[in-house]
Amino acid sequence: MARPDVDPLRPPADKAPTPPTSSQRAAAKTHYTRALKLYRQKKLEAARKELEQALQLTPEPDLHYAIAKIDLELDQCAEAITELQKFLETPHGPNATKAATDQLDTCKAKLAPPPPPAPAPEPTPRPAPVVHARPRWYHDWLGDGLVGAGAVSGLVGLLCYRAAVSDLDVADASMTLPEHARHVDDAHRMRTYAIVAAGSGLAFVTAGIVRFVTHDRGGEVRGSVAVVPTDGGGMISISGSLP
């Protein structure tokens, strides 16, 4: 007889397992009864061994579920997953399938690696302190100019005063009245110049000092200094305000 053609789309046929004998079934039932009693006594390790012996005698899918249930109570999720997967390889009703699937998902969630910790927030950098360099008092060109002008005016006033004194000495030594009068007038004029120059120098120096003080503190001097000559000498006017 000709051999039938082999279907190339089907997997190789396996030899059907030998069904358990009646004595094997009876022995498996005995082991299951012992396992159930031990489980109720909370002797989980002993109960599991009895179920393993029953499974060797009769490969019943329900025994995989029973072993998995004990593994769950022993907190052995890896073993429970193996038993539940073997149980779900065979068809079952919706209730049994749902119960096994829920337990399988619970075990997988326990064995899943924990999520990585959230990255720590980056510390907010503190702004660098702003340091405002305060100018030195002698770096103020306006204050330096005022003090310098005051010093020059004071020197001019001193020279004028000495010239006035010298004219008075010459007037006292004069032999004629017109010559005496002329030297006296020169002395009065130089005295006036000395007063005006000295007053201007004092005003300039005072304004420079005020400028130094307020400029070093961040202020600004707003004002004016005026020297007005008069018949008897001079008048100094200082006006302005400090902010």
mmCIF file of C-alpha atoms in Angstrom:
data_model
loop_
_atom_site.group_PDB
_atom_site.id
_atom_site.type_symbol
_atom_site.label_atom_id
_atom_site.label_comp_id
_atom_site.label_asym_id
_atom_site.label_seq_id
_atom_site.Cartn_x
_atom_site.Cartn_y
_atom_site.Cartn_z
ATOM 1 C CA MET A 1 0.000 0.000 0.000
ATOM 2 C CA ALA A 2 1.168 3.532 -0.793
ATOM 3 C CA ARG A 3 1.987 5.771 2.172
ATOM 4 C CA PRO A 4 -0.231 8.852 2.519
ATOM 5 C CA ASP A 5 1.286 12.207 1.585
ATOM 6 C CA VAL A 6 2.750 14.171 4.499
ATOM 7 C CA ASP A 7 1.064 17.564 5.125
ATOM 8 C CA PRO A 8 3.924 20.085 5.077
ATOM 9 C CA LEU A 9 1.886 22.654 7.030
ATOM 10 C CA ARG A 10 1.360 20.485 10.108
ATOM 11 C CA PRO A 11 3.910 19.947 12.866
ATOM 12 C CA PRO A 12 5.316 16.490 13.460
ATOM 13 C CA ALA A 13 2.883 14.267 15.266
ATOM 14 C CA ASP A 14 3.790 13.361 18.845
ATOM 15 C CA LYS A 15 3.073 10.084 20.470
ATOM 16 C CA ALA A 16 -0.007 10.348 22.618
ATOM 17 C CA PRO A 17 0.808 10.143 26.330
ATOM 18 C CA THR A 18 -0.207 6.985 28.060
ATOM 19 C CA PRO A 19 -3.275 7.673 30.182
ATOM 20 C CA PRO A 20 -2.861 7.006 33.901
ATOM 21 C CA THR A 21 -4.145 3.715 35.210
ATOM 22 C CA SER A 22 -6.878 3.434 37.773
ATOM 23 C CA SER A 23 -4.359 2.664 40.504
ATOM 24 C CA GLN A 24 -2.388 5.771 39.589
ATOM 25 C CA ARG A 25 -5.546 7.836 39.761
ATOM 26 C CA ALA A 26 -6.394 6.410 43.158
ATOM 27 C CA ALA A 27 -2.897 7.110 44.473
ATOM 28 C CA ALA A 28 -3.002 10.659 43.074
ATOM 29 C CA LYS A 29 -6.330 11.259 44.781
ATOM 30 C CA THR A 30 -4.826 10.061 48.064
ATOM 31 C CA HIS A 31 -1.938 12.499 47.724
ATOM 32 C CA TYR A 32 -4.343 15.318 46.909
ATOM 33 C CA THR A 33 -6.462 14.506 49.977
ATOM 34 C CA ARG A 34 -3.354 14.647 52.160
ATOM 35 C CA ALA A 35 -2.276 17.925 50.540
ATOM 36 C CA LEU A 36 -5.675 19.465 51.225
ATOM 37 C CA LYS A 37 -5.508 18.444 54.882
ATOM 38 C CA LEU A 38 -1.989 19.778 55.258
ATOM 39 C CA TYR A 39 -2.936 23.022 53.538
ATOM 40 C CA ARG A 40 -5.755 23.589 56.017
ATOM 41 C CA GLN A 41 -3.249 22.978 58.820
ATOM 42 C CA LYS A 42 -1.011 25.698 57.283
ATOM 43 C CA LYS A 43 1.687 23.116 56.515
ATOM 44 C CA LEU A 44 2.318 24.556 53.096
ATOM 45 C CA GLU A 45 5.657 22.921 52.258
ATOM 46 C CA ALA A 46 4.318 19.433 53.045
ATOM 47 C CA ALA A 47 1.136 20.110 51.119
ATOM 48 C CA ARG A 48 3.121 21.155 48.065
ATOM 49 C CA LYS A 49 5.157 17.955 48.099
ATOM 50 C CA GLU A 50 1.953 15.891 48.173
ATOM 51 C CA LEU A 51 0.617 17.820 45.171
ATOM 52 C CA GLU A 52 3.865 17.255 43.271
ATOM 53 C CA GLN A 53 3.547 13.494 43.853
ATOM 54 C CA ALA A 54 -0.057 13.574 42.679
ATOM 55 C CA LEU A 55 1.008 15.480 39.562
ATOM 56 C CA GLN A 56 3.612 12.837 38.727
ATOM 57 C CA LEU A 57 0.895 10.190 38.803
ATOM 58 C CA THR A 58 -1.806 12.080 36.890
ATOM 59 C CA PRO A 59 -0.893 15.213 34.909
ATOM 60 C CA GLU A 60 -4.093 17.047 35.783
ATOM 61 C CA PRO A 61 -4.003 20.801 34.926
ATOM 62 C CA ASP A 62 -5.909 21.628 38.113
ATOM 63 C CA LEU A 63 -2.945 20.363 40.151
ATOM 64 C CA HIS A 64 -0.801 23.145 38.600
ATOM 65 C CA TYR A 65 -3.321 25.680 39.870
ATOM 66 C CA ALA A 66 -3.244 24.122 43.366
ATOM 67 C CA ILE A 67 0.559 24.206 43.471
ATOM 68 C CA ALA A 68 0.554 27.811 42.253
ATOM 69 C CA LYS A 69 -1.849 28.803 45.028
ATOM 70 C CA ILE A 70 0.532 27.375 47.642
ATOM 71 C CA ASP A 71 3.479 29.119 45.967
ATOM 72 C CA LEU A 72 1.640 32.421 46.229
ATOM 73 C CA GLU A 73 1.138 31.952 49.958
ATOM 74 C CA LEU A 74 4.814 31.022 50.292
ATOM 75 C CA ASP A 75 5.676 34.251 48.424
ATOM 76 C CA GLN A 76 7.371 32.271 45.650
ATOM 77 C CA CYS A 77 6.128 34.228 42.669
ATOM 78 C CA ALA A 78 8.601 32.807 40.157
ATOM 79 C CA GLU A 79 7.410 29.217 40.821
ATOM 80 C CA ALA A 80 3.776 30.332 40.882
ATOM 81 C CA ILE A 81 4.130 31.940 37.447
ATOM 82 C CA THR A 82 5.452 28.679 35.992
ATOM 83 C CA GLU A 83 2.562 26.661 37.424
ATOM 84 C CA LEU A 84 -0.085 29.181 36.344
ATOM 85 C CA GLN A 85 1.245 29.278 32.801
ATOM 86 C CA LYS A 86 1.056 25.489 32.621
ATOM 87 C CA PHE A 87 -2.487 25.675 33.940
ATOM 88 C CA LEU A 88 -3.515 28.238 31.305
ATOM 89 C CA GLU A 89 -2.051 26.102 28.490
ATOM 90 C CA THR A 90 -5.174 23.946 28.688
ATOM 91 C CA PRO A 91 -8.710 25.243 28.089
ATOM 92 C CA HIS A 92 -10.774 26.190 31.121
ATOM 93 C CA GLY A 93 -13.949 28.036 31.854
ATOM 94 C CA PRO A 94 -14.024 31.845 32.100
ATOM 95 C CA ASN A 95 -14.006 31.950 35.895
ATOM 96 C CA ALA A 96 -11.000 29.664 36.263
ATOM 97 C CA THR A 97 -9.174 31.451 33.450
ATOM 98 C CA LYS A 98 -9.811 34.866 35.004
ATOM 99 C CA ALA A 99 -8.685 33.739 38.468
ATOM 100 C CA ALA A 100 -5.443 32.275 37.112
ATOM 101 C CA THR A 101 -4.807 35.312 34.894
ATOM 102 C CA ASP A 102 -5.307 37.752 37.795
ATOM 103 C CA GLN A 103 -2.883 35.789 39.982
ATOM 104 C CA LEU A 104 -0.392 35.635 37.124
ATOM 105 C CA ASP A 105 -0.547 39.406 36.621
ATOM 106 C CA THR A 106 -0.103 39.978 40.349
ATOM 107 C CA CYS A 107 3.044 37.827 40.420
ATOM 108 C CA LYS A 108 4.505 39.489 37.352
ATOM 109 C CA ALA A 109 3.909 42.917 38.926
ATOM 110 C CA LYS A 110 5.755 41.816 42.076
ATOM 111 C CA LEU A 111 8.733 40.540 40.099
ATOM 112 C CA ALA A 112 8.879 43.550 37.783
ATOM 113 C CA PRO A 113 11.888 45.780 38.490
ATOM 114 C CA PRO A 114 10.982 48.949 40.358
ATOM 115 C CA PRO A 115 10.792 52.072 38.237
ATOM 116 C CA PRO A 116 13.914 54.173 38.281
ATOM 117 C CA PRO A 117 13.777 56.979 40.808
ATOM 118 C CA ALA A 118 12.790 60.329 39.469
ATOM 119 C CA PRO A 119 15.780 62.526 38.849
ATOM 120 C CA ALA A 120 16.397 64.951 41.627
ATOM 121 C CA PRO A 121 15.538 68.492 40.652
ATOM 122 C CA GLU A 122 18.553 70.523 39.798
ATOM 123 C CA PRO A 123 19.279 73.113 42.446
ATOM 124 C CA THR A 124 18.511 76.598 41.344
ATOM 125 C CA PRO A 125 21.800 78.450 41.111
ATOM 126 C CA ARG A 126 21.963 81.450 43.315
ATOM 127 C CA PRO A 127 22.649 84.654 41.456
ATOM 128 C CA ALA A 128 26.099 85.967 42.032
ATOM 129 C CA PRO A 129 26.095 89.031 44.241
ATOM 130 C CA VAL A 130 26.494 92.221 42.310
ATOM 131 C CA VAL A 131 29.344 94.218 43.721
ATOM 132 C CA HIS A 132 29.349 97.846 42.756
ATOM 133 C CA ALA A 133 32.791 99.268 43.021
ATOM 134 C CA ARG A 134 32.626 102.605 44.757
ATOM 135 C CA PRO A 135 35.004 105.133 43.234
ATOM 136 C CA ARG A 136 37.663 106.538 45.483
ATOM 137 C CA TRP A 137 37.204 110.126 46.543
ATOM 138 C CA TYR A 138 40.416 111.158 44.875
ATOM 139 C CA HIS A 139 39.253 109.680 41.552
ATOM 140 C CA ASP A 140 36.574 112.363 41.174
ATOM 141 C CA TRP A 141 37.906 114.795 38.592
ATOM 142 C CA LEU A 142 35.365 117.467 39.501
ATOM 143 C CA GLY A 143 36.253 117.354 43.181
ATOM 144 C CA ASP A 144 39.947 117.330 42.351
ATOM 145 C CA GLY A 145 39.450 120.344 40.081
ATOM 146 C CA LEU A 146 37.544 122.296 42.727
ATOM 147 C CA VAL A 147 40.152 121.631 45.406
ATOM 148 C CA GLY A 148 42.947 122.448 42.978
ATOM 149 C CA ALA A 149 41.255 125.699 41.979
ATOM 150 C CA GLY A 150 40.786 126.540 45.641
ATOM 151 C CA ALA A 151 44.452 125.951 46.336
ATOM 152 C CA VAL A 152 45.509 128.169 43.433
ATOM 153 C CA SER A 153 43.076 130.899 44.489
ATOM 154 C CA GLY A 154 44.380 130.745 48.040
ATOM 155 C CA LEU A 155 47.947 131.065 46.792
ATOM 156 C CA VAL A 156 46.977 134.045 44.613
ATOM 157 C CA GLY A 157 45.220 135.637 47.579
ATOM 158 C CA LEU A 158 48.335 135.164 49.714
ATOM 159 C CA LEU A 159 50.514 136.786 47.064
ATOM 160 C CA CYS A 160 48.080 139.680 46.686
ATOM 161 C CA TYR A 161 48.027 140.157 50.455
ATOM 162 C CA ARG A 162 51.794 140.280 50.615
ATOM 163 C CA ALA A 163 51.806 142.772 47.732
ATOM 164 C CA ALA A 164 49.294 144.936 49.623
ATOM 165 C CA VAL A 165 51.459 144.896 52.749
ATOM 166 C CA SER A 166 54.474 145.776 50.651
ATOM 167 C CA ASP A 167 52.630 148.737 49.074
ATOM 168 C CA LEU A 168 51.700 150.035 52.511
ATOM 169 C CA ASP A 169 55.329 149.878 53.579
ATOM 170 C CA VAL A 170 56.346 151.791 50.461
ATOM 171 C CA ALA A 171 53.587 154.345 51.092
ATOM 172 C CA ASP A 172 54.870 154.971 54.622
ATOM 173 C CA ALA A 173 58.332 155.597 53.213
ATOM 174 C CA SER A 174 57.140 157.945 50.454
ATOM 175 C CA MET A 175 58.513 161.519 50.508
ATOM 176 C CA THR A 176 55.589 163.167 48.674
ATOM 177 C CA LEU A 177 51.881 163.113 49.219
ATOM 178 C CA PRO A 178 50.929 162.024 45.665
ATOM 179 C CA GLU A 179 53.358 159.143 45.872
ATOM 180 C CA HIS A 180 51.980 158.135 49.275
ATOM 181 C CA ALA A 181 48.402 158.232 47.968
ATOM 182 C CA ARG A 182 49.280 156.152 44.912
ATOM 183 C CA HIS A 183 50.875 153.377 46.984
ATOM 184 C CA VAL A 184 47.947 153.379 49.401
ATOM 185 C CA ASP A 185 45.509 152.928 46.501
ATOM 186 C CA ASP A 186 47.645 150.080 45.179
ATOM 187 C CA ALA A 187 47.615 148.479 48.607
ATOM 188 C CA HIS A 188 43.819 148.756 48.839
ATOM 189 C CA ARG A 189 43.420 147.243 45.358
ATOM 190 C CA MET A 190 45.754 144.326 46.128
ATOM 191 C CA ARG A 191 43.953 143.785 49.419
ATOM 192 C CA THR A 192 40.689 143.538 47.504
ATOM 193 C CA TYR A 193 42.230 141.014 45.154
ATOM 194 C CA ALA A 194 43.574 139.055 48.116
ATOM 195 C CA ILE A 195 40.141 138.941 49.751
ATOM 196 C CA VAL A 196 38.444 137.864 46.536
ATOM 197 C CA ALA A 197 41.089 135.223 45.806
ATOM 198 C CA ALA A 198 41.050 133.892 49.368
ATOM 199 C CA GLY A 199 37.274 133.777 49.420
ATOM 200 C CA SER A 200 37.207 132.029 46.060
ATOM 201 C CA GLY A 201 39.802 129.545 47.240
ATOM 202 C CA LEU A 202 37.785 128.788 50.364
ATOM 203 C CA ALA A 203 34.636 128.371 48.300
ATOM 204 C CA PHE A 204 36.316 126.060 45.828
ATOM 205 C CA VAL A 205 37.868 123.929 48.552
ATOM 206 C CA THR A 206 34.529 123.720 50.395
ATOM 207 C CA ALA A 207 32.725 122.711 47.214
ATOM 208 C CA GLY A 208 35.418 120.084 46.499
ATOM 209 C CA ILE A 209 35.083 118.577 49.965
ATOM 210 C CA VAL A 210 31.299 118.436 49.632
ATOM 211 C CA ARG A 211 31.745 116.804 46.247
ATOM 212 C CA PHE A 212 34.107 114.199 47.680
ATOM 213 C CA VAL A 213 31.740 113.336 50.523
ATOM 214 C CA THR A 214 28.611 113.035 48.416
ATOM 215 C CA HIS A 215 30.322 111.412 45.445
ATOM 216 C CA ASP A 216 31.781 108.669 47.602
ATOM 217 C CA ARG A 217 28.252 107.943 48.842
ATOM 218 C CA GLY A 218 26.824 107.803 45.378
ATOM 219 C CA GLY A 219 25.421 111.294 45.501
ATOM 220 C CA GLU A 220 25.914 114.179 43.185
ATOM 221 C CA VAL A 221 26.518 117.813 43.966
ATOM 222 C CA ARG A 222 24.288 120.195 42.148
ATOM 223 C CA GLY A 223 25.058 123.810 42.700
ATOM 224 C CA SER A 224 27.160 126.740 41.723
ATOM 225 C CA VAL A 225 29.796 128.974 43.269
ATOM 226 C CA ALA A 226 29.971 132.624 42.251
ATOM 227 C CA VAL A 227 32.481 135.309 43.277
ATOM 228 C CA VAL A 228 31.234 138.869 42.876
ATOM 229 C CA PRO A 229 33.744 141.718 43.409
ATOM 230 C CA THR A 230 32.491 144.729 45.320
ATOM 231 C CA ASP A 231 33.915 148.138 46.181
ATOM 232 C CA GLY A 232 35.062 146.980 49.585
ATOM 233 C CA GLY A 233 36.277 143.549 48.566
ATOM 234 C CA GLY A 234 34.238 140.622 47.202
ATOM 235 C CA MET A 235 31.189 138.485 47.844
ATOM 236 C CA ILE A 236 31.061 134.673 47.508
ATOM 237 C CA SER A 237 27.742 133.018 46.645
ATOM 238 C CA ILE A 238 27.296 129.251 46.976
ATOM 239 C CA SER A 239 23.963 127.766 45.884
ATOM 240 C CA GLY A 240 22.717 124.296 45.240
ATOM 241 C CA SER A 241 21.344 121.212 46.937
ATOM 242 C CA LEU A 242 22.489 117.735 47.727
ATOM 243 C CA PRO A 243 20.231 114.918 46.484
#
